[in-house]
Tab-separated table of C-alpha atoms in Angstrom:
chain	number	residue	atom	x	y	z
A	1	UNK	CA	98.066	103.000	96.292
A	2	UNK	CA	100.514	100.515	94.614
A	3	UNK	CA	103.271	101.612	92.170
A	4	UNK	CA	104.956	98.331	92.083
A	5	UNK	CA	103.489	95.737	89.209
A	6	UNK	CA	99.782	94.695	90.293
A	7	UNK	CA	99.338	90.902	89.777
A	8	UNK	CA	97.935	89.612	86.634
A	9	UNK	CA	94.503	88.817	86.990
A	10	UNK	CA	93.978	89.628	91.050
A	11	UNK	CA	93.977	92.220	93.461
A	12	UNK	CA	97.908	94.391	93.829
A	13	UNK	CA	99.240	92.824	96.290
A	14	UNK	CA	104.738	90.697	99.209
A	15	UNK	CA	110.156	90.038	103.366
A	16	UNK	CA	110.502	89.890	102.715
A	17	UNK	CA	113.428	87.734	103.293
A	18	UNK	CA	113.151	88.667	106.836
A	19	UNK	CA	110.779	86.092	107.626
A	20	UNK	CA	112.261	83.728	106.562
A	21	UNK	CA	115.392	83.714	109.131
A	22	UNK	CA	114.093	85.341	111.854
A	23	UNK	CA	110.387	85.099	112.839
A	24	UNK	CA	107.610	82.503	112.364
A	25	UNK	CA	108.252	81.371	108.974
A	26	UNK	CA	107.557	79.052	106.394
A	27	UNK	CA	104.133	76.622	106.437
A	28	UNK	CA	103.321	73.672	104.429
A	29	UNK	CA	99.781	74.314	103.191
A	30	UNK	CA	98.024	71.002	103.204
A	31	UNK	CA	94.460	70.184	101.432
A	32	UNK	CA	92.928	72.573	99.013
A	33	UNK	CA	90.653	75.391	99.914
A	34	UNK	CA	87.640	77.012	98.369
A	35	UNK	CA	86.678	75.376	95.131
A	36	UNK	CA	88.610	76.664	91.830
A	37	UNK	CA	86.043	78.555	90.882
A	38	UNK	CA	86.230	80.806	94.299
A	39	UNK	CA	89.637	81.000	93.207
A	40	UNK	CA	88.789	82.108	89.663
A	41	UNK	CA	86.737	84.810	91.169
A	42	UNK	CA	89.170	86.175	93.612
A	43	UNK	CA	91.329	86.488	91.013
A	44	UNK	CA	89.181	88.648	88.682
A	45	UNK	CA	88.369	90.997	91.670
A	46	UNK	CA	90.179	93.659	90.807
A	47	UNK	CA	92.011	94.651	87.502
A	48	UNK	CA	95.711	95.373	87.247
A	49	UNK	CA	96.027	99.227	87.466
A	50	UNK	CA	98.105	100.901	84.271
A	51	UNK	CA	101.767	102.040	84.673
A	52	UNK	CA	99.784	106.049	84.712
A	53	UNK	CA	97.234	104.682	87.574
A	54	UNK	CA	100.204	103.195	89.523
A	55	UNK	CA	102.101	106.683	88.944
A	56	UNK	CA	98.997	108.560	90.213
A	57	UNK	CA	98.215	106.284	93.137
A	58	UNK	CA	101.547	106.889	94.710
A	59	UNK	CA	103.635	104.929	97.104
A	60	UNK	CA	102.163	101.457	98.903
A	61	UNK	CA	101.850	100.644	102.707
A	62	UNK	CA	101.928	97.271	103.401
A	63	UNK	CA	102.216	94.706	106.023
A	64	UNK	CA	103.682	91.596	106.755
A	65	UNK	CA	101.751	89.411	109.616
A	66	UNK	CA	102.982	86.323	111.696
A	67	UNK	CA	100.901	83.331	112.226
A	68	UNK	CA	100.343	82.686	115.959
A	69	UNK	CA	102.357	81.044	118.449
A	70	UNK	CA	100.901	77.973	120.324
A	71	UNK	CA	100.042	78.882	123.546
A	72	UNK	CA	98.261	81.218	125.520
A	73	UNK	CA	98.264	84.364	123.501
A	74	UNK	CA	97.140	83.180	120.607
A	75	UNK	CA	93.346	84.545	120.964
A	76	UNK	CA	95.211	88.113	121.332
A	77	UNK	CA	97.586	87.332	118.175
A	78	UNK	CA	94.537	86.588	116.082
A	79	UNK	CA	92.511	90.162	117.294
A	80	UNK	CA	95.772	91.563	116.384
A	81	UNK	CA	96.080	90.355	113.178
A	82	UNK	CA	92.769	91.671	112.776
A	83	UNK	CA	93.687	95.480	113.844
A	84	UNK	CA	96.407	94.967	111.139
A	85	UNK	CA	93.850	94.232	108.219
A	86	UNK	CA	91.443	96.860	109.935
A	87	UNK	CA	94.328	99.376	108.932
A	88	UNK	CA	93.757	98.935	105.223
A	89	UNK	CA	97.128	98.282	103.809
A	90	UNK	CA	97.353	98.040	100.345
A	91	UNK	CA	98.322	93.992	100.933
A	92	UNK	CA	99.160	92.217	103.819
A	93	UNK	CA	102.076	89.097	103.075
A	94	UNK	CA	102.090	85.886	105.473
A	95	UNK	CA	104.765	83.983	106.617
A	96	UNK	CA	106.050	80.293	107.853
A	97	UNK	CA	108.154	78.174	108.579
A	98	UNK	CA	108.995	74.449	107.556
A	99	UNK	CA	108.615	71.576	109.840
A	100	UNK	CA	112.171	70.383	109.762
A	101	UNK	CA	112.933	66.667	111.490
A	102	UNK	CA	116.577	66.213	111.851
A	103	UNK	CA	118.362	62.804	112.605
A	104	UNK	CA	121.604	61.950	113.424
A	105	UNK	CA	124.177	63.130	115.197
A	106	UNK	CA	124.279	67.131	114.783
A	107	UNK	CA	127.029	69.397	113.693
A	108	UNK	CA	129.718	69.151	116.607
A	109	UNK	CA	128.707	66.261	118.553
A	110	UNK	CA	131.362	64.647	120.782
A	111	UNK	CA	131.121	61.490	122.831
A	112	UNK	CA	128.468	58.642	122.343
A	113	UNK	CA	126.585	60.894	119.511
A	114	UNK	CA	130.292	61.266	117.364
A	115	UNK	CA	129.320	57.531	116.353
A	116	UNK	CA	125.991	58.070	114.868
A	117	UNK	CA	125.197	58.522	110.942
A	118	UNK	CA	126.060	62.200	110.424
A	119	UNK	CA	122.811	64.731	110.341
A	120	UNK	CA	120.868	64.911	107.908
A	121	UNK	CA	117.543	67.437	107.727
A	122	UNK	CA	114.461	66.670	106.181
A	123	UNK	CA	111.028	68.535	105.748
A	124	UNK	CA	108.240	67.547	106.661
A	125	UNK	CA	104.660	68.233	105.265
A	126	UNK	CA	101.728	69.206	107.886
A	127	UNK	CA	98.830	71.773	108.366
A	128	UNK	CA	101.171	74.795	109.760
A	129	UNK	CA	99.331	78.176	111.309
A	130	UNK	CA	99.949	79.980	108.677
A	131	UNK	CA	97.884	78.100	106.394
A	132	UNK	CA	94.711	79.583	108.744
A	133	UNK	CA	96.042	82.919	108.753
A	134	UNK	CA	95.806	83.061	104.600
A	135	UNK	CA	92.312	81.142	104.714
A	136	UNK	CA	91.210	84.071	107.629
A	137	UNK	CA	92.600	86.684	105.888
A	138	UNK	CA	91.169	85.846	102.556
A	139	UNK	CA	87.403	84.628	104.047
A	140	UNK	CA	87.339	88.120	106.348
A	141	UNK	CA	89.089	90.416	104.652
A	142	UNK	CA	89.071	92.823	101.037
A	143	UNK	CA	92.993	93.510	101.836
A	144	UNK	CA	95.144	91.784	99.095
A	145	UNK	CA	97.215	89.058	100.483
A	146	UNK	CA	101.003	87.553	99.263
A	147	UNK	CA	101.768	83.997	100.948
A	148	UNK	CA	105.274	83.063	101.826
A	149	UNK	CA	106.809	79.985	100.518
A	150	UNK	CA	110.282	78.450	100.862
A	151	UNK	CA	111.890	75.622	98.865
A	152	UNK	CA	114.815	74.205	101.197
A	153	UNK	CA	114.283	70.823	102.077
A	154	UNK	CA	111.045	70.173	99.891
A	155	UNK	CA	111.133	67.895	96.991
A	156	UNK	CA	109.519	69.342	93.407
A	157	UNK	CA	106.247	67.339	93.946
A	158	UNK	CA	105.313	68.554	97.384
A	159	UNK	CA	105.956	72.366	96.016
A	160	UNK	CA	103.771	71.281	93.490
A	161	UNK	CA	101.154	70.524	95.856
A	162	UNK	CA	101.456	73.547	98.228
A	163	UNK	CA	101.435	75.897	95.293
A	164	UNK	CA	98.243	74.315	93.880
A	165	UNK	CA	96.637	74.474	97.086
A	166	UNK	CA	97.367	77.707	97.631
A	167	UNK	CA	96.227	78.629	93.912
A	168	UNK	CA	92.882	76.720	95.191
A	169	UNK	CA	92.180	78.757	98.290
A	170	UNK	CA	92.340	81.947	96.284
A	171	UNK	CA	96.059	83.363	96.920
A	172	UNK	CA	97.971	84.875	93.728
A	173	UNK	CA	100.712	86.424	95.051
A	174	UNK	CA	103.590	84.859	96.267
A	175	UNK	CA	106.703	85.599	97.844
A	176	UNK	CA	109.678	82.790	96.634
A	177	UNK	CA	112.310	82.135	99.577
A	178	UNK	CA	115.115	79.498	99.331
A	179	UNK	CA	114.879	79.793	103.033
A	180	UNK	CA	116.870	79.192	106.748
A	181	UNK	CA	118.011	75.837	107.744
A	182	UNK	CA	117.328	74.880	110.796
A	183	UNK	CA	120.000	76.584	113.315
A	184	UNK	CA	123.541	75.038	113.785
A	185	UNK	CA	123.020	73.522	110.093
A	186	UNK	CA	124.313	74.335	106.551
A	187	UNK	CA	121.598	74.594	103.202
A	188	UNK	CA	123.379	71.428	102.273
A	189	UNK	CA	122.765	69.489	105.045
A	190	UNK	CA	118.638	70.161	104.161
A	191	UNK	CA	117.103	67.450	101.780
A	192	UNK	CA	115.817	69.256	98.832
A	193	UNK	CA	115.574	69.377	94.887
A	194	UNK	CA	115.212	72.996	94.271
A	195	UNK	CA	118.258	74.544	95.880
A	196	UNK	CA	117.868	78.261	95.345
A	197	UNK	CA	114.920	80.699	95.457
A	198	UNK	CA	114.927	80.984	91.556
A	199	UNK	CA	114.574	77.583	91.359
A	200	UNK	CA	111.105	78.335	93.479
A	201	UNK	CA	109.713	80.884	90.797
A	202	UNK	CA	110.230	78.582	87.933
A	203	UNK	CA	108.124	75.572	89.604
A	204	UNK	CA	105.793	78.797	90.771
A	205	UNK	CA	105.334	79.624	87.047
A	206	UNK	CA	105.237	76.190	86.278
A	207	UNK	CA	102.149	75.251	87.913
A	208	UNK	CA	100.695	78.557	86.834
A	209	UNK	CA	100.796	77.767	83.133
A	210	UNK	CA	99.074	73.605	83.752
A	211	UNK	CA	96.984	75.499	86.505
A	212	UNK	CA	95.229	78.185	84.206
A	213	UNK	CA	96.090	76.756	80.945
A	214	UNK	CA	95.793	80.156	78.836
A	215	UNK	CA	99.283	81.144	78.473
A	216	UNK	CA	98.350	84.320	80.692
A	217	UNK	CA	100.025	85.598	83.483
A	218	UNK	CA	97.810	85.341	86.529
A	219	UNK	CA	100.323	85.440	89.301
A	220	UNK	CA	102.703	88.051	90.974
A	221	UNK	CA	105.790	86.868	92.430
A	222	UNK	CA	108.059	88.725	95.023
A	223	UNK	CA	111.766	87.591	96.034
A	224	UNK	CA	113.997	88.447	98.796
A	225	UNK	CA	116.485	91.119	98.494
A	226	UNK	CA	119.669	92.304	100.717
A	227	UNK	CA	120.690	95.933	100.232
A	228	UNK	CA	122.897	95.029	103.592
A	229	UNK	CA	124.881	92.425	101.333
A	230	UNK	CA	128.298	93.062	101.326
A	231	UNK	CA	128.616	92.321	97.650
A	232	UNK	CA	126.169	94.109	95.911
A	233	UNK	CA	127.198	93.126	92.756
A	234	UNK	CA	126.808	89.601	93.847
A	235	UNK	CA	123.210	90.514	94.826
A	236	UNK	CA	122.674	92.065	91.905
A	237	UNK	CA	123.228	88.802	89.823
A	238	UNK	CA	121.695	87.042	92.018
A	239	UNK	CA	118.537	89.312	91.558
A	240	UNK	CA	118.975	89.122	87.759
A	241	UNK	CA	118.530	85.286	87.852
A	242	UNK	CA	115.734	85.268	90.098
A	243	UNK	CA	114.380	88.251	87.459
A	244	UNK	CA	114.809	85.368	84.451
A	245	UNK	CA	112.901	83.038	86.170
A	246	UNK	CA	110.132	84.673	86.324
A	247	UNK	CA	109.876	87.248	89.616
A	248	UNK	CA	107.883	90.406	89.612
A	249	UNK	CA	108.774	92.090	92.496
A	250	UNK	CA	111.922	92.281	95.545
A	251	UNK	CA	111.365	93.027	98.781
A	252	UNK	CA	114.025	93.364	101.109
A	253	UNK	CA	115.353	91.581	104.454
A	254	UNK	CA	115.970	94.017	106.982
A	255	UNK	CA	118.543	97.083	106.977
A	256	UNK	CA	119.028	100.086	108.729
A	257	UNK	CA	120.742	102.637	106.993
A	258	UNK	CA	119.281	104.658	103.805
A	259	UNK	CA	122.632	104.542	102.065
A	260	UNK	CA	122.424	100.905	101.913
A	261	UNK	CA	118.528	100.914	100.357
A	262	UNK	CA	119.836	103.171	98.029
A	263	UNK	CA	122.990	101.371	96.469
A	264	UNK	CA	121.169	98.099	96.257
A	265	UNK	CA	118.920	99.966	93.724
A	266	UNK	CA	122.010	101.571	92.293
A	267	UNK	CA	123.435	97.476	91.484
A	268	UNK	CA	119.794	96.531	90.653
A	269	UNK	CA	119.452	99.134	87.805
A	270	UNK	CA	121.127	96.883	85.375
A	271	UNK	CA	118.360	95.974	81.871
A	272	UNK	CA	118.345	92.360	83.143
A	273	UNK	CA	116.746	93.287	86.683
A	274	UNK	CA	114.566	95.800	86.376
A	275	UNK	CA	112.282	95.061	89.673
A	276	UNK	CA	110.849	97.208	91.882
A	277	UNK	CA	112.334	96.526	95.397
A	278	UNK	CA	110.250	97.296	97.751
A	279	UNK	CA	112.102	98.340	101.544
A	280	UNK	CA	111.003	95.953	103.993
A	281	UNK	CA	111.425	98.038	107.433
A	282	UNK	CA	110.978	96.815	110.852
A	283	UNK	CA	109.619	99.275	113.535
A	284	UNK	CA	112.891	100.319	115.745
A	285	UNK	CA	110.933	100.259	119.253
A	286	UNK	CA	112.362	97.131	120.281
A	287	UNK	CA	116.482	97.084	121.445
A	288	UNK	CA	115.883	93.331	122.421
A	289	UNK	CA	113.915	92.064	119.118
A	290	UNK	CA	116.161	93.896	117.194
A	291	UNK	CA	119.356	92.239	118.962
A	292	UNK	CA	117.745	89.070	118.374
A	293	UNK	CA	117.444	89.716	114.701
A	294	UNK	CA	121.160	91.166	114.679
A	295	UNK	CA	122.110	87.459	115.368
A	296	UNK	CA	119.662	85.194	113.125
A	297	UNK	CA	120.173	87.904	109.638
A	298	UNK	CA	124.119	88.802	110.420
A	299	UNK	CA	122.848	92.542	109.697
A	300	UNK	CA	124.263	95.001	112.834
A	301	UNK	CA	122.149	97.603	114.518
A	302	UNK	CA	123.879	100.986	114.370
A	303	UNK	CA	125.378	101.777	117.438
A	304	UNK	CA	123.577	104.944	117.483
A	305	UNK	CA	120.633	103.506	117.403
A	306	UNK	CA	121.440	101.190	120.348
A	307	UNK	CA	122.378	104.299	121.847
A	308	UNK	CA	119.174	105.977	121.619
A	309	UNK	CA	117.087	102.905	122.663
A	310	UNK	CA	119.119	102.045	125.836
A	311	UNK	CA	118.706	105.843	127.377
A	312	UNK	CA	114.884	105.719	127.142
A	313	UNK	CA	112.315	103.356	128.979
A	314	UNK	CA	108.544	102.588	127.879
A	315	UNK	CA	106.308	104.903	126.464
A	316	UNK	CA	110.103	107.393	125.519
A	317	UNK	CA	111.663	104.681	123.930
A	318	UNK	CA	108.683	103.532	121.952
A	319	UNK	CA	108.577	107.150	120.506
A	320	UNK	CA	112.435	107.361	120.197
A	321	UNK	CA	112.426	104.022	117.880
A	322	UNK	CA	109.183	105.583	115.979
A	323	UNK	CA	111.244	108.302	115.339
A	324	UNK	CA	113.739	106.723	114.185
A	325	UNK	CA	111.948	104.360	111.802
A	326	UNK	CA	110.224	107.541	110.434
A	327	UNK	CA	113.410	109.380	109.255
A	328	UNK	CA	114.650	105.374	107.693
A	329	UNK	CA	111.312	105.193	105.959
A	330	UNK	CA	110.923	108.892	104.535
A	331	UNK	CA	114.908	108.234	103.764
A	332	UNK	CA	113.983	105.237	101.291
A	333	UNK	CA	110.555	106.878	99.495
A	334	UNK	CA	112.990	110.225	98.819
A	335	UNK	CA	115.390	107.897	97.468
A	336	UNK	CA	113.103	106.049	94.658
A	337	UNK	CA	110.850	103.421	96.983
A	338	UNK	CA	107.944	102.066	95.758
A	339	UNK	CA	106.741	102.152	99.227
A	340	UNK	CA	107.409	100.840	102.667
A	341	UNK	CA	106.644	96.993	104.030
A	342	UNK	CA	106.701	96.988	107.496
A	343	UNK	CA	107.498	94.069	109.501
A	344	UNK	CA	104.992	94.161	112.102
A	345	UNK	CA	105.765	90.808	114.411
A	346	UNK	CA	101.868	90.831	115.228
A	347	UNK	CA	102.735	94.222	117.472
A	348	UNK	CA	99.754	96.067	116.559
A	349	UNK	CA	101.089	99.326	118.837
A	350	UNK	CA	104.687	100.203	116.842
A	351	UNK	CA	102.905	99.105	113.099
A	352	UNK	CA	99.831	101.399	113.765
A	353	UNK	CA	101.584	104.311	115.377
A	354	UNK	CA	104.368	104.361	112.275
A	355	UNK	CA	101.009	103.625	109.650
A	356	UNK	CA	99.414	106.792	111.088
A	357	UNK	CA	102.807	108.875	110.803
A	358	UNK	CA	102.867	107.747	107.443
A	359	UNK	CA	99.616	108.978	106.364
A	360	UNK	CA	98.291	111.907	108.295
A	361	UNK	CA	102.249	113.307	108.335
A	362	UNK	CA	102.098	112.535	104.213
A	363	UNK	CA	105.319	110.763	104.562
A	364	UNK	CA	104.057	108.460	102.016
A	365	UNK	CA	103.771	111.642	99.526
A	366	UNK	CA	107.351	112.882	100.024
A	367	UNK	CA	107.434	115.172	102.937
A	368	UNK	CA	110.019	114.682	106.011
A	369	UNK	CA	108.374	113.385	108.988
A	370	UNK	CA	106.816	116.286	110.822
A	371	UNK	CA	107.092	116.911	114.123
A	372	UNK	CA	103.437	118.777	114.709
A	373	UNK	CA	101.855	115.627	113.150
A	374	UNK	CA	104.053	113.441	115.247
A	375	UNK	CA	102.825	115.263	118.451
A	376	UNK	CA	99.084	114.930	117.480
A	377	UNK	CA	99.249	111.210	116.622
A	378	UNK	CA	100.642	110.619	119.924
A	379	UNK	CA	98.098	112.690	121.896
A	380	UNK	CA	95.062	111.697	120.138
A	381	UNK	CA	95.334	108.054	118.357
A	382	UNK	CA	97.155	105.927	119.654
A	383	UNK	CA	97.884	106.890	123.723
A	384	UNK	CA	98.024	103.182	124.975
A	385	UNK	CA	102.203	102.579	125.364
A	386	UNK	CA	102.433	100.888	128.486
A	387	UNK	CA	105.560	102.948	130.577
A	388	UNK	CA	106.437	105.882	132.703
A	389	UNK	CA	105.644	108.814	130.299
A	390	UNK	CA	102.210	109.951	129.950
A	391	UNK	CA	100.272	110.070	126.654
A	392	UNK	CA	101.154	113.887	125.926
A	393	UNK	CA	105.024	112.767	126.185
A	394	UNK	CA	106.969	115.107	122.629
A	395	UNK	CA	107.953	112.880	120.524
A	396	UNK	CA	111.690	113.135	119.687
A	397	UNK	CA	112.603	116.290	117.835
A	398	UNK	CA	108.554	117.689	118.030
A	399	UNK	CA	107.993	121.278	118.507
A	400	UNK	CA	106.809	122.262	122.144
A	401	UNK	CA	103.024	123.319	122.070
């Protein structure tokens, strides 16, 4: 159900820049996987569909998942992550982080810690969560999968590595990051050879020409794009050099207003882009994750929005910020999207409420969210929101029964 580029060789398949400021982000992946020649097979799975298929098929649904926290709740996190791929999205991407060691004194430091060697940032390489959420996801699971990778702080040679041992456990999709340094530090201050995100797809492409050795594309790559940027044309050449090196596909950090979607594509239609950007949307349900994320991307929540979410409590303000990532969502597909990412933060309630509003209302196919199929998803599939309204609660803007 893909109309963005299917990767060469493997399954379609990938925040977007999101992830990689403000959630669980970017892992080292250390030691290969499956033999190459499980590779080799997962990647002739399933053919790339034709431009005419990809037409036909309509718009994607996909979601991005979040390797688990240490700590209690990780048991839960991983039966969530497994609702999520029970959902059949047309891929699932995976994020990390980098292990970052700093030493030094850091930015600011007064006193005793003013004397010391100014701070410098450094990555190091270790077995990171997300590295088991790929290897689950690909050993349980048909769903096509992207893996996340960053390039701040990493030398050439340990990309190198992670790249080939992802290529070894079966993934061929990736999504190229520069990245976040750690907060309270500068890019600069990170330790690194490859200094931008297009710096990442060429040593991605690299490795996939010694790697294969056909001269054949086998690999899709997605970047990061802003449509909340306040220069777009900026973003737009910035997109065009990540384009050159060899990217596929964009998918965006987070935004909230159509209008904003829509003029990114508007900079992005220049001959030397030409990517499909695919909206990366995070569900609205949550005023306090959303405030967070307000202060680790830079990008504001509407006021209206924080209007909406502060007057309601449990089960009303869950279906007040479903709502309202409904009308964002059928906003973007009328407007040209190849189809909708969501950001899911493990939270199997918001994704799967918003996946089922998508489908059984035929967002996906055009229509404006509808307010009969909004009632009957909240009646009948998913009726667990924890809160003071009962299951039968309208959803905002539904027609009485």
């Amino acid at each position: 159900m893909s109309t963005f580029p299917a990767a060469p060789g493997g399954p379609t398949g990938p925040a977007a820049g999101l992830a990689a400021g403000s959630g669980p982000g970017p892992a080292a992946v250390a030691g290969p996987g499956p033999a190459a020649g499980a590779a080799t097979g997962a990647a002739d799975a399933v053919a790339p569909r034709a431009p005419s298929d990809r037409a036909e098929a309509g718009p994607s649904l996909s979601l991005e998942l979040f390797p688990p926290r240490p700590g209690r709740h990780t048991t839960q996190t991983w039966g969530a992550l497994d609702r999520l791929l029970g959902a059949g999205p047309d891929f699932v991407s995976v994020t990390y982080r980098p292990a970052f060691v700093i030493t030094g004194a850091p930015p600011g430091a007064t006193g005793r810690d003013a004397a010391a060697p100014a701070a410098r940032v450094r990555v190091v390489r270790e077995r990171n969560p997300a590295e088991d959420v790929v290897a689950h996801v690909l050993a349980t699971s048909a769903v096509p999968l992207m893996a996340h990778l960053t390039c701040i702080g990493y030398r050439k040679a340990s990309v190198v590595e992670i790249v080939r041992a992802f290529l070894d456990m079966g993934v061929r999709r990736f999504l190229a990051l520069r990245g976040d340094p750690p907060r309270g530090f500068a890019a600069d201050d990170v330790v690194g050879e490859l200094a931008h995100a297009d710096d990442l797809v060429r040593v991605i492409r690299e490795v996939e020409a010694e790697y294969f050795d056909d001269g054949a594309r086998h690999l899709q790559i997605a970047v990061a794009a802003y449509p909340a940027a306040a220069d777009r044309g900026r973003e737009a050449d910035v997109l065009a050099a990540k384009r050159a090196a060899g990217a596929d596909l964009a998918i965006t950090q987070v935004f909230y207003d159509v209008e904003d979607y829509l003029a990114l594509l508007c900079a992005a239609g220049r001959p030397d882009i030409g990517l499909p950007i695919l909206p990366g949307i995070i569900p609205l349900t949550d005023l306090r994750r959303l405030t967070r994320l307000e202060a680790l991307s830079g990008v504001r929540v509407p006021e209206h929005l924080v209007r909406t979410l502060e007057r309601s409590t449990g089960a009303r303000a869950t279906a007040a910020g479903i709502d309202a990532t409904l009308r964002l969502a059928a906003g973007v597909l009328d407007g040209g999207a190849p189809g909708v990412h969501l950001y899911t933060f493990n939270r199997t309630r918001p994704a799967l409420d918003i996946v089922s509003h998508l489908r059984l209302g035929r967002i996906l196919d055009g229509r404006r969210p509808d307010p009969l199929t909004q009632r009957e998803v909240w009646r009948s599939y998913l009726n667990a929101v924890p809160g003071d309204d009962a299951p039968t609660a309208r959803m905002p803007g539904a027609a009485r029964p």
